[in-house]
Coordinates of C-alpha atoms in Angstrom, one line a residue:
X145 CA 105.1 113.6 91.6
X146 CA 104.7 117.2 90.5
X147 CA 102.9 119.6 92.8
X148 CA 101.0 121.2 89.9
X149 CA 97.3 120.7 90.7
X150 CA 96.5 120.7 87.0
X151 CA 98.8 117.8 86.2
X152 CA 97.1 114.6 84.9
X153 CA 98.3 111.1 85.3
X154 CA 96.6 108.3 83.3
X155 CA 93.5 110.5 83.0
X156 CA 93.4 111.4 86.8
X157 CA 94.1 114.9 87.9
X158 CA 96.7 115.6 90.7
X159 CA 93.9 117.5 92.4
X160 CA 91.8 114.4 92.6
X161 CA 94.8 112.3 93.9
X162 CA 95.1 114.8 96.7
X163 CA 91.4 115.0 97.4
X164 CA 89.8 114.4 100.8
X165 CA 88.6 110.9 99.8
X166 CA 92.0 109.7 98.8
X167 CA 93.7 111.1 101.9
X168 CA 91.1 109.6 104.2
X169 CA 91.5 106.2 102.5
X170 CA 95.3 106.4 102.8
X171 CA 95.0 107.1 106.5
X172 CA 92.5 104.3 106.9
X173 CA 94.8 101.7 105.3
X174 CA 97.7 102.7 107.5
X175 CA 95.4 102.6 110.6
X176 CA 94.1 99.2 109.8
X177 CA 97.6 97.8 109.1
X178 CA 98.6 98.9 112.6
X179 CA 95.6 97.2 114.1
X180 CA 96.1 94.0 112.1
X181 CA 99.7 93.9 113.3
X182 CA 98.4 93.7 116.9
X183 CA 96.3 90.7 115.8
X184 CA 99.3 88.9 114.2
X185 CA 97.9 89.2 110.7
X186 CA 100.7 91.3 109.2
X187 CA 103.8 90.7 111.3
X188 CA 107.3 90.3 109.7
X189 CA 106.3 92.7 106.9
X190 CA 103.9 90.0 105.6
X191 CA 100.2 90.5 104.7
X192 CA 98.6 93.5 103.1
X193 CA 95.4 95.4 102.6
X194 CA 93.8 97.5 99.8
X195 CA 90.7 99.7 99.8
X196 CA 88.8 101.4 97.0
X197 CA 88.3 105.2 97.4
X198 CA 84.5 105.4 97.8
X199 CA 82.8 108.1 95.7
X200 CA 79.1 108.0 95.1
X201 CA 79.5 109.8 91.8
X202 CA 81.9 107.0 90.5
X203 CA 80.8 103.4 89.8
X204 CA 82.7 101.0 92.0
X205 CA 84.6 99.3 89.2
X206 CA 86.1 102.6 88.2
X207 CA 87.0 103.9 91.6
X208 CA 90.7 104.5 92.6
X209 CA 92.5 102.0 94.7
X210 CA 94.7 102.6 97.7
X211 CA 97.2 99.8 98.4
X212 CA 99.8 99.2 101.1
X213 CA 103.4 98.7 100.1
X214 CA 105.4 95.5 100.2
X215 CA 108.2 94.4 102.5
X216 CA 107.6 97.2 105.1
X217 CA 106.9 97.3 108.9
X218 CA 103.1 97.5 108.7
X219 CA 102.8 98.9 112.2
X220 CA 104.9 101.9 111.3
X221 CA 103.3 102.8 108.0
X222 CA 102.0 106.3 107.4
X223 CA 99.4 107.6 105.0
X224 CA 102.1 108.9 102.6
X225 CA 103.5 105.4 102.4
X226 CA 100.5 104.1 100.4
X227 CA 100.2 103.5 96.6
X228 CA 97.3 104.9 94.7
X229 CA 96.3 102.8 91.6
X230 CA 93.8 103.3 88.9
X231 CA 90.9 100.9 88.5
X232 CA 92.9 98.9 86.0
X233 CA 95.9 98.6 88.3
X234 CA 98.2 101.3 87.0
X235 CA 100.2 103.1 89.6
X236 CA 99.1 106.8 89.8
X237 CA 101.0 107.8 93.0
X238 CA 104.0 106.1 94.7
X239 CA 105.6 106.9 98.0
X240 CA 109.0 108.7 98.1
X241 CA 112.1 106.6 99.0
X242 CA 113.2 106.7 102.7
X243 CA 116.8 106.7 104.0
X244 CA 118.6 103.6 105.2
X245 CA 117.7 101.1 106.5
X246 CA 114.5 101.3 104.6
X247 CA 114.2 99.5 101.3
X248 CA 113.1 101.3 98.1
X249 CA 109.3 101.5 97.9
X250 CA 107.5 98.7 96.2
X251 CA 103.8 98.1 95.7
X252 CA 102.3 95.1 97.4
X253 CA 103.4 91.7 96.0
X254 CA 99.7 90.8 96.4
X255 CA 98.6 93.5 93.9
X256 CA 97.7 91.0 91.0
X257 CA 95.6 88.9 93.4
X258 CA 93.9 92.0 94.9
X259 CA 93.0 93.2 91.4
X260 CA 91.4 89.8 90.5
X261 CA 89.1 90.1 93.6
X262 CA 88.2 93.6 92.6
X263 CA 87.5 92.5 89.0
X264 CA 85.7 89.2 89.6
X265 CA 83.8 90.1 92.8
X266 CA 83.4 93.8 92.5
X267 CA 84.9 94.1 95.9
X268 CA 85.4 97.4 97.9
X269 CA 88.3 96.1 99.9
X270 CA 90.6 93.1 100.1
X271 CA 92.6 91.9 103.1
X272 CA 95.6 89.4 103.0
X273 CA 96.4 88.0 106.4
X274 CA 99.3 85.8 107.5
X275 CA 97.4 85.0 110.7
X276 CA 98.6 81.8 112.4
X277 CA 95.0 80.3 112.4
X278 CA 94.7 80.8 108.7
X279 CA 98.0 79.0 108.2
X280 CA 97.5 76.1 110.6
X281 CA 94.0 75.2 109.5
X282 CA 95.2 74.3 106.0
X283 CA 97.7 71.8 107.5
X284 CA 95.2 69.7 109.5
X285 CA 94.4 67.7 106.4
X286 CA 97.3 68.2 103.9
X287 CA 95.2 66.7 101.1
X288 CA 92.0 68.7 101.5
X289 CA 91.2 71.3 98.9
X290 CA 88.5 72.9 101.1
X291 CA 87.9 74.1 104.7
X292 CA 84.4 73.3 105.9
X293 CA 82.6 74.2 109.1
X294 CA 79.0 74.4 110.2
X295 CA 76.7 75.2 113.1
X296 CA 79.0 77.9 114.6
X297 CA 77.6 81.4 115.5
X298 CA 80.3 83.3 113.8
X299 CA 79.4 81.8 110.5
X300 CA 76.6 84.5 110.5
X301 CA 79.4 87.1 110.1
X302 CA 80.3 85.7 106.6
X303 CA 78.3 87.3 103.7
X304 CA 75.5 85.1 102.5
X305 CA 75.7 82.6 105.4
X306 CA 73.7 81.6 108.4
X307 CA 74.2 79.5 111.5
X308 CA 72.9 76.3 109.9
X309 CA 74.8 76.8 106.7
X310 CA 78.0 75.0 105.8
X311 CA 80.8 77.5 105.2
X312 CA 83.2 76.3 102.5
X313 CA 86.5 78.0 101.9
X314 CA 88.7 76.8 99.0
X315 CA 92.4 76.0 99.7
X316 CA 95.0 76.6 97.0
X317 CA 98.6 75.5 97.2
X318 CA 101.4 78.0 98.1
X319 CA 104.0 79.1 95.6
X320 CA 107.5 80.6 96.0
X321 CA 106.2 84.1 95.0
X322 CA 102.9 85.7 95.9
X323 CA 102.1 86.8 92.3
X324 CA 102.4 83.2 91.1
X325 CA 99.2 82.4 93.1
X326 CA 97.1 84.5 90.7
X327 CA 96.0 81.8 88.4
X328 CA 95.0 79.4 91.3
X329 CA 93.1 82.3 92.9
X330 CA 91.2 82.9 89.7
X331 CA 90.2 79.2 89.5
X332 CA 89.1 79.1 93.1
X333 CA 87.0 82.3 92.7
X334 CA 85.3 80.8 89.6
X335 CA 84.7 77.4 91.2
X336 CA 83.3 78.8 94.5
X337 CA 80.9 81.7 93.6
X338 CA 79.6 82.0 97.1
X339 CA 83.1 82.2 98.7
X340 CA 84.4 85.5 100.0
X341 CA 87.8 84.2 100.9
X342 CA 90.5 81.8 99.6
X343 CA 93.0 80.0 101.9
X344 CA 96.6 79.5 100.8
X345 CA 98.1 76.4 102.3
X346 CA 101.0 77.0 104.8
X347 CA 100.6 80.7 104.1
X348 CA 97.4 82.7 104.9
X349 CA 94.1 83.9 103.5
X350 CA 92.7 86.5 101.1
X351 CA 89.3 88.0 102.2
X352 CA 87.2 90.5 100.3
X353 CA 84.0 92.4 101.0
X354 CA 81.8 95.1 99.5
X355 CA 83.5 97.7 101.8
X356 CA 86.4 97.8 104.2
X357 CA 84.0 97.2 107.1
X358 CA 82.6 94.1 105.4
X359 CA 86.1 92.7 104.6
X360 CA 87.4 93.4 108.1
X361 CA 84.3 91.9 109.8
X362 CA 84.5 88.8 107.7
X363 CA 88.3 88.5 108.2
X364 CA 87.7 88.5 112.0
X365 CA 85.0 85.9 111.7
X366 CA 87.2 83.7 109.5
X367 CA 90.1 83.8 111.9
X368 CA 87.7 83.0 114.8
X369 CA 86.3 80.0 112.9
X370 CA 89.8 78.7 112.0
X371 CA 90.9 79.0 115.6
X372 CA 87.8 77.2 116.7
X373 CA 88.4 74.4 114.2
X374 CA 92.0 74.0 115.4
X375 CA 90.9 73.8 119.1
X376 CA 88.1 71.3 118.3
X377 CA 90.6 69.2 116.4
X378 CA 92.9 69.2 119.4
X379 CA 90.0 68.0 121.5
X380 CA 89.2 65.3 119.0
X381 CA 85.9 66.9 118.0
X382 CA 84.6 67.3 114.4
X383 CA 84.0 71.0 113.5
X384 CA 82.5 70.1 110.1
X385 CA 79.4 68.3 111.4
X386 CA 76.4 69.8 113.1
X387 CA 76.8 67.8 116.3
X388 CA 80.6 68.6 116.6
X389 CA 81.0 65.0 118.0
X390 CA 84.1 62.9 118.2
X391 CA 86.1 62.6 115.0
X392 CA 85.8 59.2 113.4
X393 CA 88.9 58.7 111.4
X394 CA 88.3 56.2 108.6
X395 CA 91.4 55.8 106.6
X396 CA 92.1 53.6 103.6
X397 CA 92.5 55.9 100.7
X398 CA 88.7 56.1 100.1
X399 CA 87.5 59.7 100.6
X400 CA 83.9 58.6 99.6
X401 CA 83.8 56.4 102.6
X402 CA 84.6 59.3 104.9
X403 CA 81.9 61.4 103.2
X404 CA 79.4 58.6 103.4
X405 CA 79.9 58.4 107.2
X406 CA 79.3 62.1 107.5
X407 CA 76.3 61.9 105.3
X408 CA 74.8 59.1 107.3
X409 CA 74.5 56.6 104.4
X410 CA 77.0 54.3 106.1
X411 CA 77.5 53.5 109.8
X412 CA 81.0 53.6 111.1
X413 CA 81.4 49.8 111.2
X414 CA 80.3 49.5 107.6
X415 CA 82.7 52.3 106.6
X416 CA 85.6 50.5 108.4
X417 CA 84.9 47.3 106.6
X418 CA 84.6 49.2 103.2
X419 CA 87.9 51.0 103.8
X420 CA 90.0 47.9 104.6
X421 CA 92.2 47.7 101.6
X422 CA 95.6 46.9 103.2
X423 CA 97.5 46.5 106.4
X424 CA 100.4 48.7 107.3
X425 CA 103.2 46.5 108.6
X426 CA 106.1 48.9 108.4
X427 CA 106.8 52.5 107.4
X428 CA 110.6 52.4 107.2
X429 CA 111.9 53.0 103.7
X430 CA 108.6 54.1 102.2
X431 CA 107.9 57.3 100.3
X432 CA 105.1 58.3 102.7
X433 CA 105.7 61.8 104.1
X434 CA 106.5 61.9 107.8
X435 CA 103.6 64.3 108.2
X436 CA 101.2 61.5 107.0
X437 CA 102.8 59.1 109.5
X438 CA 102.5 61.6 112.4
X439 CA 99.1 63.1 111.5
X440 CA 97.3 60.0 110.2
X441 CA 98.9 56.6 111.0
X442 CA 99.9 57.4 114.6
X443 CA 96.5 58.9 115.5
X444 CA 94.7 56.0 113.9
X445 CA 96.8 53.5 116.0
X446 CA 96.2 55.5 119.2
X447 CA 92.4 55.8 118.6
X448 CA 92.0 52.1 117.8
X449 CA 94.5 50.1 119.8
X450 CA 92.3 49.8 122.9
X451 CA 89.3 48.5 121.0
X452 CA 91.5 46.1 119.1
X453 CA 93.1 44.7 122.3
X454 CA 89.8 44.5 124.1
X455 CA 88.1 42.5 121.4
X456 CA 91.0 40.2 120.4
X457 CA 93.0 39.8 123.7
X458 CA 92.2 36.1 124.1
X459 CA 93.2 35.2 120.6
X460 CA 96.4 33.4 119.9
X461 CA 97.4 36.0 117.3
X462 CA 97.1 38.9 119.7
X463 CA 98.9 37.0 122.4
X464 CA 101.8 36.3 120.1
X465 CA 101.9 40.0 119.1
X466 CA 102.0 41.1 122.7
X467 CA 104.7 38.6 123.5
X468 CA 106.8 39.9 120.5
X469 CA 106.3 43.5 121.6
X470 CA 107.4 42.7 125.2
X471 CA 110.5 41.0 123.8
X472 CA 111.3 44.0 121.7
X473 CA 110.9 46.4 124.7
X474 CA 113.3 44.3 126.7
X475 CA 115.7 44.1 123.7
X476 CA 115.8 47.9 123.2

C-alpha cells in the first residue's frame, strides 16, 4: 500500500489506517492469538479472531475491523500480518507476502461468518476456536441440535445468564469449507436471539461479545462448561439438569419421552414402558452407524443388564438365554 498519508482507500485515509487505534488493535489480535494457541484453540493454523477498532466518535456498525489471516501459525503472528477491513467487509489493508515456506497471505476463511456476527449482533469482537472441548461436546449426542447446561457457576460468565438459567447453544453441521457455514450460522443466530455462540459439530465454536474482553471472557466460560459436560458424561452424570444426577438413558426413538422424564411429567418406569417400540436382536448388516452402536446401544445394555438379570433370573426364558450365551462363549 502506498506510503502517502493523503491516500484514500474505500473512503478511508491512509493516515487513519496507520492511526494509534488501528495499530493497537493489530497488536492485540496477534497477542490474543498467541495466548489462544497455548489454550489449544488455534493450533494447526486453525481458528481465528477479529476485533473492531474502537473509536468513541464512530458508531460501532461503522468501525474498522482487524482480522487475523488464514492458514498461518497463530503463535508467530505479528501486528503487520493482520488484515484491516471496512465495516462492510472490504479489505483496506493486507499484509505483505513473506518468503518461502510461508504461503501467500489470505484473509481469514471465517470472514463471512465474522461479518454476520458483526451485522446481526452488533458485536465488537468474534472468536473462532478449534478447542477440543468445543469439538467433543457436539459428538456426545450426534443427533442433538443444541447443547444445554444449567446450575453451573461459570454460566454467570455468559452474557444475559445466571446460575439458575439454562444455557442453550445451537449446534450446526460442519461443511467442507468454512465459508459454506454462513447460511447455517445465520439461521442459528436468528433462531436463538439470546445466544452469544454457535457450535459447529466436529469442528469448534464461534463466540461474540460487545468487546474483545466480553468475547474472550465468554469463550473461556464456554470452554469450561463444555469440559465440565464431557467430564460429567464420563462419570455418568447429567449436566443438563439442576441436580446433575445419574443419566437415565431412555431410548426408543421418542425424544418427547426423554424430555418428559427431565420435565418430571413421567417417571422413569413410565418412560421406559412408553418407549418400548422394538427389541434389537442383531446389528449385523444394518445401516445403523457404528457410532450409534457404540454410544447408544452398548451403554444401554451395560446400564440395564444387571437389573434385567436380577428381576428375571429365575424365569425359563432368561435361563435359556444364559445357557445359550455360555455355549457361545465355549464355542468361540
